[in-house]
Short mmCIF file of C-alpha atoms in Angstrom, two decimals:
data_model
loop_
_atom_site.label_atom_id
_atom_site.label_comp_id
_atom_site.label_asym_id
_atom_site.label_seq_id
_atom_site.Cartn_x
_atom_site.Cartn_y
_atom_site.Cartn_z
CA UNK A 1 165.75 99.39 132.63
CA UNK A 2 167.82 98.32 129.66
CA UNK A 3 167.33 100.02 126.29
CA UNK A 4 166.28 96.76 124.63
CA UNK A 5 163.52 96.28 127.20
CA UNK A 6 162.23 99.78 126.48
CA UNK A 7 162.29 99.02 122.77
CA UNK A 8 160.35 95.78 123.25
CA UNK A 9 157.74 97.55 125.38
CA UNK A 10 157.31 100.26 122.73
CA UNK A 11 158.18 103.04 125.17
CA UNK A 12 161.12 104.57 123.31
CA UNK A 13 161.46 107.60 121.07
CA UNK A 14 164.38 107.03 118.68
CA UNK A 15 165.82 110.13 117.02
CA UNK A 16 168.15 109.58 114.03
CA UNK A 17 169.52 112.98 113.08
CA UNK A 18 171.44 114.03 109.95
CA UNK A 19 170.78 111.22 107.47
CA UNK A 20 172.25 113.45 104.75
CA UNK A 21 175.56 113.49 106.62
CA UNK A 22 176.13 109.75 106.21
CA UNK A 23 179.06 109.00 103.93
CA UNK A 24 178.06 107.54 100.57
CA UNK A 25 179.99 104.34 101.16
CA UNK A 26 178.06 103.81 104.43
CA UNK A 27 174.62 104.65 103.04
CA UNK A 28 173.46 101.12 102.18
CA UNK A 29 174.54 99.77 105.56
CA UNK A 30 172.83 102.60 107.47
CA UNK A 31 169.64 102.22 105.42
CA UNK A 32 169.56 98.47 106.03
CA UNK A 33 170.17 98.83 109.76
CA UNK A 34 167.57 101.60 110.07
CA UNK A 35 164.94 99.51 108.32
CA UNK A 36 165.77 96.46 110.43
CA UNK A 37 165.52 98.23 113.78
CA UNK A 38 162.39 100.19 112.81
CA UNK A 39 160.66 96.98 111.69
CA UNK A 40 161.83 94.90 114.66
CA UNK A 41 160.72 97.53 117.19
CA UNK A 42 157.88 99.06 115.18
CA UNK A 43 155.75 99.87 118.24
CA UNK A 44 158.20 102.65 119.18
CA UNK A 45 158.30 106.14 117.72
CA UNK A 46 161.08 106.84 115.18
CA UNK A 47 162.11 110.23 113.78
CA UNK A 48 164.67 110.51 110.98
CA UNK A 49 165.93 113.94 109.92
CA UNK A 50 167.55 114.93 106.64
CA UNK A 51 168.04 118.15 104.74
CA UNK A 52 165.53 118.65 101.92
CA UNK A 53 166.36 116.78 98.70
CA UNK A 54 169.71 115.65 100.10
CA UNK A 55 168.79 111.98 99.75
CA UNK A 56 166.80 110.22 97.07
CA UNK A 57 165.12 107.44 98.99
CA UNK A 58 162.18 106.97 101.32
CA UNK A 59 161.17 104.61 104.11
CA UNK A 60 157.80 103.12 103.25
CA UNK A 61 156.64 102.73 106.84
CA UNK A 62 157.48 106.36 107.68
CA UNK A 63 155.38 109.44 107.07
CA UNK A 64 157.41 112.08 105.24
CA UNK A 65 156.99 115.65 106.49
CA UNK A 66 158.88 118.87 105.88
CA UNK A 67 159.76 121.24 108.71
CA UNK A 68 158.21 124.58 107.80
CA UNK A 69 160.19 127.79 107.69
CA UNK A 70 159.54 130.35 110.41
CA UNK A 71 156.45 132.41 109.68
CA UNK A 72 156.19 136.12 110.45
CA UNK A 73 154.87 135.58 113.98
CA UNK A 74 157.67 133.15 114.87
CA UNK A 75 160.32 135.52 113.49
CA UNK A 76 158.94 138.35 115.63
CA UNK A 77 158.88 136.17 118.77
CA UNK A 78 162.45 134.98 118.12
CA UNK A 79 163.72 138.56 117.65
CA UNK A 80 161.90 139.87 120.72
CA UNK A 81 163.36 137.09 122.85
CA UNK A 82 166.84 137.66 121.41
CA UNK A 83 166.95 141.40 122.18
CA UNK A 84 164.75 141.27 125.29
CA UNK A 85 167.58 141.54 127.85
CA UNK A 86 169.80 143.89 125.86
CA UNK A 87 167.66 146.36 123.93
CA UNK A 88 163.95 145.95 123.33
CA UNK A 89 163.90 149.08 121.16
CA UNK A 90 166.47 147.45 118.89
CA UNK A 91 164.15 144.45 118.58
CA UNK A 92 161.43 146.71 117.22
CA UNK A 93 163.88 148.33 114.77
CA UNK A 94 165.11 144.89 113.72
CA UNK A 95 161.57 143.71 112.95
CA UNK A 96 160.69 146.95 111.17
CA UNK A 97 163.77 146.88 108.93
CA UNK A 98 163.32 143.19 108.30
CA UNK A 99 159.73 143.66 107.12
CA UNK A 100 160.90 146.39 104.75
CA UNK A 101 163.56 144.21 103.11
CA UNK A 102 162.00 141.26 101.24
CA UNK A 103 165.33 139.70 100.27
CA UNK A 104 166.65 139.63 103.85
CA UNK A 105 163.23 138.57 105.16
CA UNK A 106 163.45 135.40 103.07
CA UNK A 107 166.71 134.56 104.86
CA UNK A 108 165.08 135.15 108.25
CA UNK A 109 162.65 132.26 107.73
CA UNK A 110 165.63 129.93 108.33
CA UNK A 111 166.37 129.70 112.10
CA UNK A 112 170.16 129.47 111.61
CA UNK A 113 170.27 132.51 109.33
CA UNK A 114 167.90 134.39 111.63
CA UNK A 115 170.37 133.80 114.46
CA UNK A 116 173.17 135.28 112.37
CA UNK A 117 170.95 138.23 111.40
CA UNK A 118 170.31 138.97 115.06
CA UNK A 119 174.03 138.71 115.83
CA UNK A 120 174.95 141.12 113.05
CA UNK A 121 172.13 143.56 113.77
CA UNK A 122 173.04 143.62 117.45
CA UNK A 123 176.50 144.85 116.47
CA UNK A 124 175.82 147.16 113.53
CA UNK A 125 172.08 147.91 113.60
CA UNK A 126 171.92 146.96 109.92
CA UNK A 127 171.83 143.97 107.61
CA UNK A 128 174.59 142.76 105.28
CA UNK A 129 174.04 143.09 101.54
CA UNK A 130 174.34 139.41 100.57
CA UNK A 131 173.97 135.92 102.00
CA UNK A 132 177.73 135.34 101.97
CA UNK A 133 178.33 138.65 103.76
CA UNK A 134 175.80 137.60 106.39
CA UNK A 135 177.84 134.48 107.11
CA UNK A 136 181.08 136.43 107.15
CA UNK A 137 179.85 139.12 109.52
CA UNK A 138 178.03 136.65 111.76
CA UNK A 139 181.02 134.33 112.02
CA UNK A 140 183.30 137.32 112.55
CA UNK A 141 181.26 138.10 115.65
CA UNK A 142 181.43 134.51 116.84
CA UNK A 143 185.16 134.30 116.29
CA UNK A 144 186.25 137.62 117.74
CA UNK A 145 183.84 140.21 119.07
CA UNK A 146 181.71 137.67 120.93
CA UNK A 147 184.52 137.10 123.43
CA UNK A 148 185.61 140.71 123.62
CA UNK A 149 182.10 141.83 124.53
CA UNK A 150 181.89 139.35 127.38
CA UNK A 151 185.50 139.67 128.57
CA UNK A 152 186.07 135.93 128.18
CA UNK A 153 189.67 134.74 128.45
CA UNK A 154 190.82 131.91 126.22
CA UNK A 155 193.88 129.72 125.99
CA UNK A 156 196.78 131.96 125.04
CA UNK A 157 197.74 130.00 121.93
CA UNK A 158 194.25 130.45 120.44
CA UNK A 159 193.87 133.98 121.72
CA UNK A 160 197.02 135.00 119.84
CA UNK A 161 195.58 133.86 116.52
CA UNK A 162 194.20 136.72 114.45
CA UNK A 163 190.64 136.65 113.14
CA UNK A 164 191.98 135.92 109.67
CA UNK A 165 194.06 133.01 110.99
CA UNK A 166 191.06 131.54 112.78
CA UNK A 167 189.03 131.72 109.59
CA UNK A 168 191.91 130.24 107.58
CA UNK A 169 192.20 127.39 110.06
CA UNK A 170 188.50 126.54 109.89
CA UNK A 171 188.64 126.84 106.10
CA UNK A 172 191.54 124.38 105.98
CA UNK A 173 189.60 121.91 108.13
CA UNK A 174 186.49 122.28 105.98
CA UNK A 175 188.50 121.87 102.78
CA UNK A 176 190.20 118.72 104.07
CA UNK A 177 186.94 117.11 105.19
CA UNK A 178 184.00 118.21 103.01
CA UNK A 179 185.74 117.19 99.78
CA UNK A 180 185.78 113.57 100.97
CA UNK A 181 182.27 113.61 102.50
CA UNK A 182 183.71 113.54 106.00
CA UNK A 183 181.09 115.27 108.11
CA UNK A 184 182.38 113.60 111.27
CA UNK A 185 186.06 113.27 112.11
CA UNK A 186 188.11 111.80 114.93
CA UNK A 187 189.70 114.15 117.43
CA UNK A 188 193.20 112.90 116.58
CA UNK A 189 192.63 113.59 112.88
CA UNK A 190 191.25 117.04 113.65
CA UNK A 191 194.25 117.85 115.82
CA UNK A 192 196.55 116.79 112.99
CA UNK A 193 194.81 119.28 110.66
CA UNK A 194 195.28 122.00 113.29
CA UNK A 195 198.91 121.08 113.91
CA UNK A 196 199.64 121.11 110.18
CA UNK A 197 198.07 124.55 109.85
CA UNK A 198 199.91 125.98 112.84
CA UNK A 199 203.26 124.60 111.70
CA UNK A 200 203.07 126.95 108.71
CA UNK A 201 202.49 130.06 110.80
CA UNK A 202 205.33 132.58 111.35
CA UNK A 203 207.37 131.90 114.48
CA UNK A 204 205.72 128.50 114.91
CA UNK A 205 207.30 126.10 117.38
CA UNK A 206 207.78 122.97 115.26
CA UNK A 207 208.50 120.61 118.13
CA UNK A 208 206.12 117.66 117.85
CA UNK A 209 205.01 117.70 121.48
CA UNK A 210 204.42 121.45 121.48
CA UNK A 211 202.34 121.21 118.31
CA UNK A 212 200.32 118.37 119.82
CA UNK A 213 199.56 120.29 122.99
CA UNK A 214 198.83 123.50 121.11
CA UNK A 215 196.51 121.80 118.63
CA UNK A 216 194.54 120.19 121.45
CA UNK A 217 194.26 123.56 123.21
CA UNK A 218 193.11 125.26 120.00
CA UNK A 219 190.43 122.61 119.40
CA UNK A 220 189.07 122.96 122.92
CA UNK A 221 189.07 126.75 122.57
CA UNK A 222 187.13 126.63 119.32
CA UNK A 223 184.62 124.28 120.88
CA UNK A 224 184.25 126.28 124.06
CA UNK A 225 184.28 129.77 122.57
CA UNK A 226 181.76 129.73 119.77
CA UNK A 227 180.72 126.14 119.14
CA UNK A 228 181.64 126.02 115.45
CA UNK A 229 183.23 122.62 116.12
CA UNK A 230 181.45 120.34 118.58
CA UNK A 231 182.11 116.91 120.05
CA UNK A 232 179.23 114.68 118.91
CA UNK A 233 180.49 111.55 120.67
CA UNK A 234 183.60 110.63 122.60
CA UNK A 235 186.50 111.75 120.40
CA UNK A 236 184.23 112.41 117.37
CA UNK A 237 183.82 115.98 116.11
CA UNK A 238 181.94 117.84 113.39
CA UNK A 239 181.03 121.37 112.46
CA UNK A 240 178.05 122.42 114.56
CA UNK A 241 176.06 122.97 111.38
CA UNK A 242 176.77 121.59 107.93
CA UNK A 243 176.27 125.07 106.45
CA UNK A 244 179.32 126.34 108.36
CA UNK A 245 181.44 123.58 106.82
CA UNK A 246 180.09 124.57 103.40
CA UNK A 247 180.80 128.25 104.03
CA UNK A 248 184.42 127.68 105.06
CA UNK A 249 184.94 125.33 102.10
CA UNK A 250 183.63 128.05 99.77
CA UNK A 251 185.90 130.60 101.44
CA UNK A 252 188.94 128.36 100.82
CA UNK A 253 187.84 127.79 97.21
CA UNK A 254 187.69 131.53 96.51
CA UNK A 255 190.95 132.26 98.34
CA UNK A 256 192.80 129.58 96.37
CA UNK A 257 191.11 130.44 93.03
CA UNK A 258 189.98 126.80 92.84
CA UNK A 259 186.91 127.36 90.65
CA UNK A 260 187.92 124.67 88.16
CA UNK A 261 188.03 122.07 90.92
CA UNK A 262 184.68 123.24 92.30
CA UNK A 263 182.93 123.01 88.93
CA UNK A 264 183.69 119.27 88.78
CA UNK A 265 181.05 118.81 91.50
CA UNK A 266 178.25 120.73 89.76
CA UNK A 267 176.02 117.65 89.37
CA UNK A 268 176.26 116.70 93.05
CA UNK A 269 173.38 118.17 95.09
CA UNK A 270 175.43 118.38 98.26
CA UNK A 271 177.62 121.05 96.68
CA UNK A 272 174.81 123.49 95.83
CA UNK A 273 175.29 125.70 98.89
CA UNK A 274 179.05 125.83 98.23
CA UNK A 275 178.38 127.18 94.73
CA UNK A 276 175.91 129.78 95.99
CA UNK A 277 178.31 130.98 98.68
CA UNK A 278 181.34 130.97 96.37
CA UNK A 279 179.77 133.22 93.72
CA UNK A 280 178.66 135.58 96.47
CA UNK A 281 182.20 135.88 97.90
CA UNK A 282 183.92 136.67 94.60
CA UNK A 283 184.78 140.21 93.56
CA UNK A 284 183.84 139.10 90.06
CA UNK A 285 182.13 135.76 89.47
CA UNK A 286 182.19 135.85 85.64
CA UNK A 287 184.74 133.07 85.27
CA UNK A 288 182.98 130.70 87.69
CA UNK A 289 179.48 131.07 86.22
CA UNK A 290 180.86 130.68 82.68
CA UNK A 291 182.67 127.50 83.71
CA UNK A 292 179.44 126.26 85.29
CA UNK A 293 177.53 126.97 82.07
CA UNK A 294 180.11 125.14 79.95
CA UNK A 295 180.11 122.13 82.28
CA UNK A 296 176.29 122.00 82.21
CA UNK A 297 176.15 122.04 78.41
CA UNK A 298 178.72 119.23 78.23
CA UNK A 299 176.46 116.98 80.34
CA UNK A 300 174.15 116.27 77.38
CA UNK A 301 176.38 117.34 74.48
CA UNK A 302 177.18 113.89 73.09
CA UNK A 303 173.70 112.34 73.30
CA UNK A 304 171.91 112.78 69.94
CA UNK A 305 168.46 112.03 71.35
CA UNK A 306 168.82 114.61 74.13
CA UNK A 307 170.16 117.17 71.68
CA UNK A 308 167.17 116.49 69.43
CA UNK A 309 164.90 117.06 72.42
CA UNK A 310 166.56 120.43 73.13
CA UNK A 311 166.20 121.41 69.48
CA UNK A 312 162.48 120.61 69.70
CA UNK A 313 162.34 122.72 72.85
CA UNK A 314 163.69 125.75 70.95
CA UNK A 315 161.26 125.21 68.05
CA UNK A 316 158.25 124.72 70.31
CA UNK A 317 158.95 127.69 72.59
CA UNK A 318 159.47 130.00 69.61
CA UNK A 319 156.25 128.96 67.85
CA UNK A 320 154.39 132.06 69.06
CA UNK A 321 155.31 135.65 69.83
CA UNK A 322 155.92 136.82 73.38
CA UNK A 323 157.89 139.51 75.13
CA UNK A 324 159.32 137.28 77.85
CA UNK A 325 162.72 135.68 78.22
CA UNK A 326 162.91 132.68 75.84
CA UNK A 327 164.69 130.60 78.47
CA UNK A 328 161.68 130.90 80.80
CA UNK A 329 159.34 129.51 78.13
CA UNK A 330 161.82 126.74 77.33
CA UNK A 331 161.93 125.82 81.01
CA UNK A 332 158.15 125.46 81.14
CA UNK A 333 158.01 123.20 78.11
CA UNK A 334 160.99 121.22 79.43
CA UNK A 335 158.95 120.33 82.50
CA UNK A 336 155.72 119.73 80.59
CA UNK A 337 157.41 117.36 78.15
CA UNK A 338 159.10 115.22 80.77
CA UNK A 339 156.84 115.41 83.79
CA UNK A 340 154.12 113.18 82.39
CA UNK A 341 156.43 110.49 81.02
CA UNK A 342 158.87 109.98 83.87
CA UNK A 343 157.81 112.33 86.69
CA UNK A 344 161.47 113.17 87.21
CA UNK A 345 160.92 116.89 87.62
CA UNK A 346 157.75 117.03 89.71
CA UNK A 347 159.21 119.48 92.20
CA UNK A 348 161.88 121.11 90.08
CA UNK A 349 160.35 124.54 90.58
CA UNK A 350 158.37 123.80 93.71
CA UNK A 351 155.17 122.95 91.83
CA UNK A 352 152.78 120.42 93.28
CA UNK A 353 152.36 117.40 91.03
CA UNK A 354 148.58 117.98 91.07
CA UNK A 355 148.86 121.57 89.80
CA UNK A 356 148.13 122.63 86.25
CA UNK A 357 149.46 125.81 84.70
CA UNK A 358 146.13 127.45 85.53
CA UNK A 359 146.95 127.02 89.21
CA UNK A 360 150.39 128.64 89.02
CA UNK A 361 150.69 132.36 89.71
CA UNK A 362 153.40 133.55 87.30
CA UNK A 363 153.25 137.24 86.49
CA UNK A 364 154.46 136.82 82.93
CA UNK A 365 151.47 134.60 82.11
CA UNK A 366 149.32 137.74 81.92
CA UNK A 367 149.56 137.69 78.13
CA UNK A 368 146.30 135.97 77.26
CA UNK A 369 147.46 134.36 74.03
CA UNK A 370 150.53 132.87 75.68
CA UNK A 371 148.47 131.72 78.66
CA UNK A 372 145.91 129.99 76.46
CA UNK A 373 148.63 128.23 74.45
CA UNK A 374 150.44 127.02 77.57
CA UNK A 375 147.28 125.85 79.31
CA UNK A 376 146.02 124.07 76.17
CA UNK A 377 149.29 122.16 75.90
CA UNK A 378 149.16 121.38 79.61
CA UNK A 379 145.60 119.99 79.66
CA UNK A 380 146.25 117.90 76.54
CA UNK A 381 149.37 116.42 78.14
CA UNK A 382 147.43 115.67 81.33
CA UNK A 383 144.66 113.95 79.37
CA UNK A 384 147.12 111.85 77.39
CA UNK A 385 149.22 110.63 80.30
CA UNK A 386 146.15 109.89 82.42
CA UNK A 387 144.85 107.81 79.54
CA UNK A 388 148.11 105.85 79.46
CA UNK A 389 147.89 105.27 83.21
CA UNK A 390 144.25 104.18 83.00
CA UNK A 391 145.12 101.71 80.22
CA UNK A 392 147.90 100.15 82.28
CA UNK A 393 145.69 99.81 85.36
CA UNK A 394 142.68 98.35 83.56
CA UNK A 395 144.76 95.93 81.50
CA UNK A 396 146.15 94.55 84.76
CA UNK A 397 142.79 94.22 86.53
CA UNK A 398 140.08 93.65 83.90
CA UNK A 399 140.45 89.86 83.91
CA UNK A 400 141.16 89.49 87.61
CA UNK A 401 138.70 88.39 90.24
CA UNK A 402 136.94 90.98 92.34
CA UNK A 403 139.53 91.12 95.05
CA UNK A 404 139.64 94.28 97.14
CA UNK A 405 142.87 95.54 95.60
CA UNK A 406 141.63 94.86 92.07
CA UNK A 407 138.43 96.81 92.72
CA UNK A 408 140.45 99.64 94.19
CA UNK A 409 142.63 99.75 91.08
CA UNK A 410 139.55 99.82 88.89
CA UNK A 411 138.01 102.65 90.86
CA UNK A 412 141.22 104.61 90.38
CA UNK A 413 141.11 103.99 86.64
CA UNK A 414 137.48 105.17 86.41
CA UNK A 415 138.43 108.37 88.21
CA UNK A 416 141.20 108.84 85.66
CA UNK A 417 138.70 108.45 82.82
CA UNK A 418 136.45 111.12 84.34
CA UNK A 419 139.46 113.43 84.66
CA UNK A 420 140.41 112.74 81.02
CA UNK A 421 136.93 113.85 79.97
CA UNK A 422 137.27 117.03 82.03
CA UNK A 423 140.66 117.82 80.49
CA UNK A 424 139.30 117.24 76.99
CA UNK A 425 136.40 119.58 77.73
CA UNK A 426 138.86 122.28 78.80
CA UNK A 427 141.05 121.65 75.75
CA UNK A 428 138.09 121.95 73.39
CA UNK A 429 137.19 125.30 74.92
CA UNK A 430 140.73 126.61 74.48
CA UNK A 431 141.08 125.15 70.99
CA UNK A 432 137.97 127.06 69.91
CA UNK A 433 140.01 130.23 70.54
CA UNK A 434 143.28 129.09 68.98
CA UNK A 435 142.67 126.27 66.47
CA UNK A 436 139.18 125.39 65.24
CA UNK A 437 140.38 122.28 63.42
CA UNK A 438 141.84 120.91 66.64
CA UNK A 439 138.56 121.64 68.43
CA UNK A 440 136.62 119.50 65.94
CA UNK A 441 139.14 116.64 66.12
CA UNK A 442 139.15 116.65 69.93
CA UNK A 443 135.35 116.64 70.07
CA UNK A 444 135.28 113.50 67.94
CA UNK A 445 137.74 111.81 70.33
CA UNK A 446 135.67 112.89 73.31
CA UNK A 447 132.54 111.43 71.69
CA UNK A 448 134.36 108.12 71.27
CA UNK A 449 135.24 108.16 74.97
CA UNK A 450 131.67 108.88 76.07
CA UNK A 451 129.84 106.58 73.64
CA UNK A 452 130.26 103.34 75.67
CA UNK A 453 128.85 105.06 78.75
CA UNK A 454 125.13 105.91 78.62
CA UNK A 455 125.43 108.69 81.18
CA UNK A 456 128.42 109.86 83.20
CA UNK A 457 126.13 109.96 86.23
CA UNK A 458 125.80 106.18 85.91
CA UNK A 459 129.53 105.62 85.43
CA UNK A 460 129.87 103.05 88.18
CA UNK A 461 126.93 101.06 86.81
CA UNK A 462 128.62 100.86 83.40
CA UNK A 463 132.08 99.94 84.62
CA UNK A 464 132.27 96.48 83.15
CA UNK A 465 130.94 97.55 79.77
CA UNK A 466 133.26 100.51 79.53
CA UNK A 467 136.21 98.50 80.80
CA UNK A 468 135.83 96.01 77.97
CA UNK A 469 135.59 98.82 75.40
CA UNK A 470 138.62 100.59 76.83
CA UNK A 471 140.69 97.42 76.87
CA UNK A 472 139.96 96.87 73.17
CA UNK A 473 140.25 100.48 71.95
CA UNK A 474 142.43 102.46 74.37
CA UNK A 475 145.69 101.91 72.49
CA UNK A 476 144.27 103.27 69.24
CA UNK A 477 142.44 106.06 71.08
CA UNK A 478 145.64 107.18 72.87
CA UNK A 479 147.61 107.16 69.64
CA UNK A 480 144.94 109.28 67.96
CA UNK A 481 145.20 111.79 70.79
CA UNK A 482 149.00 111.77 70.57
CA UNK A 483 148.83 112.33 66.80
CA UNK A 484 146.56 115.35 67.27
CA UNK A 485 148.91 116.78 69.90
CA UNK A 486 151.89 116.43 67.57
CA UNK A 487 150.09 117.75 64.48
CA UNK A 488 148.44 120.80 66.02
CA UNK A 489 150.55 121.58 69.12
CA UNK A 490 153.93 119.92 68.47
CA UNK A 491 153.82 118.15 71.87
CA UNK A 492 153.40 114.53 72.95
CA UNK A 493 156.43 113.15 71.12
CA UNK A 494 157.52 109.71 72.25
CA UNK A 495 161.11 110.47 73.20
CA UNK A 496 161.74 106.99 74.62
CA UNK A 497 164.45 108.16 76.99
CA UNK A 498 166.29 105.35 78.75
CA UNK A 499 167.10 105.46 82.46
CA UNK A 500 170.56 106.92 81.80
CA UNK A 501 169.08 109.69 79.65
CA UNK A 502 166.43 110.47 82.23
CA UNK A 503 169.13 110.78 84.86
CA UNK A 504 171.14 113.07 82.59
CA UNK A 505 168.11 115.28 81.97
CA UNK A 506 167.47 115.44 85.70
CA UNK A 507 171.07 116.55 86.28
CA UNK A 508 170.91 118.95 83.35
CA UNK A 509 167.79 120.67 84.65
CA UNK A 510 168.95 120.76 88.27
CA UNK A 511 172.33 122.24 87.36
CA UNK A 512 170.68 124.88 85.16
CA UNK A 513 168.42 125.69 88.09
CA UNK A 514 171.50 126.04 90.31
CA UNK A 515 173.13 128.37 87.78
CA UNK A 516 170.03 130.58 87.69
CA UNK A 517 169.95 130.66 91.50
CA UNK A 518 173.60 131.75 91.51
CA UNK A 519 172.85 134.57 89.07
CA UNK A 520 169.93 135.66 91.25
CA UNK A 521 171.96 135.64 94.47
CA UNK A 522 173.25 139.24 94.25
CA UNK A 523 176.62 138.01 93.05
CA UNK A 524 178.92 140.29 91.05
CA UNK A 525 178.50 139.15 87.44
CA UNK A 526 178.95 141.52 84.51
CA UNK A 527 175.86 142.40 82.49
CA UNK A 528 177.46 140.93 79.35
CA UNK A 529 178.05 137.54 80.95
CA UNK A 530 174.64 137.55 82.62
CA UNK A 531 172.90 138.25 79.29
CA UNK A 532 174.96 135.60 77.50
CA UNK A 533 174.01 132.93 80.03
CA UNK A 534 170.34 133.92 80.14
CA UNK A 535 170.17 133.79 76.35
CA UNK A 536 171.75 130.35 76.09
CA UNK A 537 169.98 128.45 78.89
CA UNK A 538 168.53 125.09 77.74
CA UNK A 539 169.86 125.50 74.21
CA UNK A 540 171.28 122.59 72.15
CA UNK A 541 174.96 122.60 71.24
CA UNK A 542 174.14 123.49 67.62
CA UNK A 543 172.51 126.76 68.68
CA UNK A 544 175.40 127.61 70.99
CA UNK A 545 177.85 127.03 68.13
CA UNK A 546 175.85 129.28 65.80
CA UNK A 547 175.84 132.05 68.38
CA UNK A 548 179.60 131.79 68.96
CA UNK A 549 180.32 131.77 65.22
CA UNK A 550 178.11 134.84 64.74
CA UNK A 551 179.98 136.70 67.47
CA UNK A 552 183.35 135.79 65.93
CA UNK A 553 182.33 136.95 62.45
#
């Protein structure tokens, strides 16, 4: 039966793997074709895979799900199966040591990294110290000891290459391809990379035909020995996993001292793993992380409005005493200030968009005064932005006929109003602890909100009456709430960021997050540089200049 007949009968399962590996210049075409075929043959089952956050688009007719990491039970089963034929006792030791090492355990939740952990532990009965060392030791086994242990003979030309040469070759291929977003490459192109590498080896035979034959033999050996390069289609190759391409690119970057070139890609999400691996490979990563910090600050350095926002961030976060890192408080207020207006950072720290600060378990929120201040600001921001949303919805539907979608929109707006009342109630309770004047002002606003409704229990009976009141008064009511937020809490400012500025802030926050992840990745960074970066995170240029001038004087 032809494929098209299966499609028409709705009997096909279509798997589209690696959407994040599509070249940028091909993205629009692939998206269009994917939408067309999924709509034309919608009775079939379609599955599209993509690495998390690698692409910034969705398919409306698809349900978006995230593949969960391995849980503890799945890790145990994987390890037991891995060591079952060789050494079951070692499996028990592996699991025991893994459970006693939280940092390594977090790596084990990823199936690829768990495979490398098993490989390394099988050889050394221990775990490497860092993520980059895990890749190095695991790939070392794949490239050399894997064959030796199994007495596998390979083509002589590849067998004669040292481990270092094999790694250099794969690094050269990764460097030549990843830079230009080439995740898939033709066999002829790949053989040219190999031939070029081999022509620079000592005692290389530079005859064109010999190099051609040798490069083909080397490619087949790499594919057959350890599967780091695989043939995806006839004459089309790629690294077996994108992470391996990233690792070998990072290795080449460190070997060539190409940090300046790497830093140019700091705003591109697809380079994040390369940065994390690069800092982990360096004997001293001071220069790279400092270059990253400088590049990040430059992103928003020339925009006066964004600099003004960062200056507010410093003032707001320093408005009360606390014993925690100032950058952590600035990060919280950064999210709170922008999340409601543009929702550009909903998942910046893995928080659910429905969460409030009360729902987030952060150990340094144990200080009650700080907690109350943060939660008060959070509930006020939630009340304000819900009020804005409710205004927009009701203004669009209040004069429309009672169509199903209009009624649905109205119901949503009424739910928002009820939530606003709940947030105000919480805010009034917190304000009674911190600012009595704010409590009184908020209570007056809450009374205004409740006055048009006889009883909240009869909300849906009073919809029309309240809707008319809200349409006439919501703008003034929202501005009164905003004014109170600014006067008493210094939040709720109307920054009026344009799309370009929102994009810059998104990049600015993401790149700062990447820098923090690099510092937390067990890389070798001096205490002086680490403290300098931690101090200056999310600071405006004016504050950085003051600090530098103080140090000079």
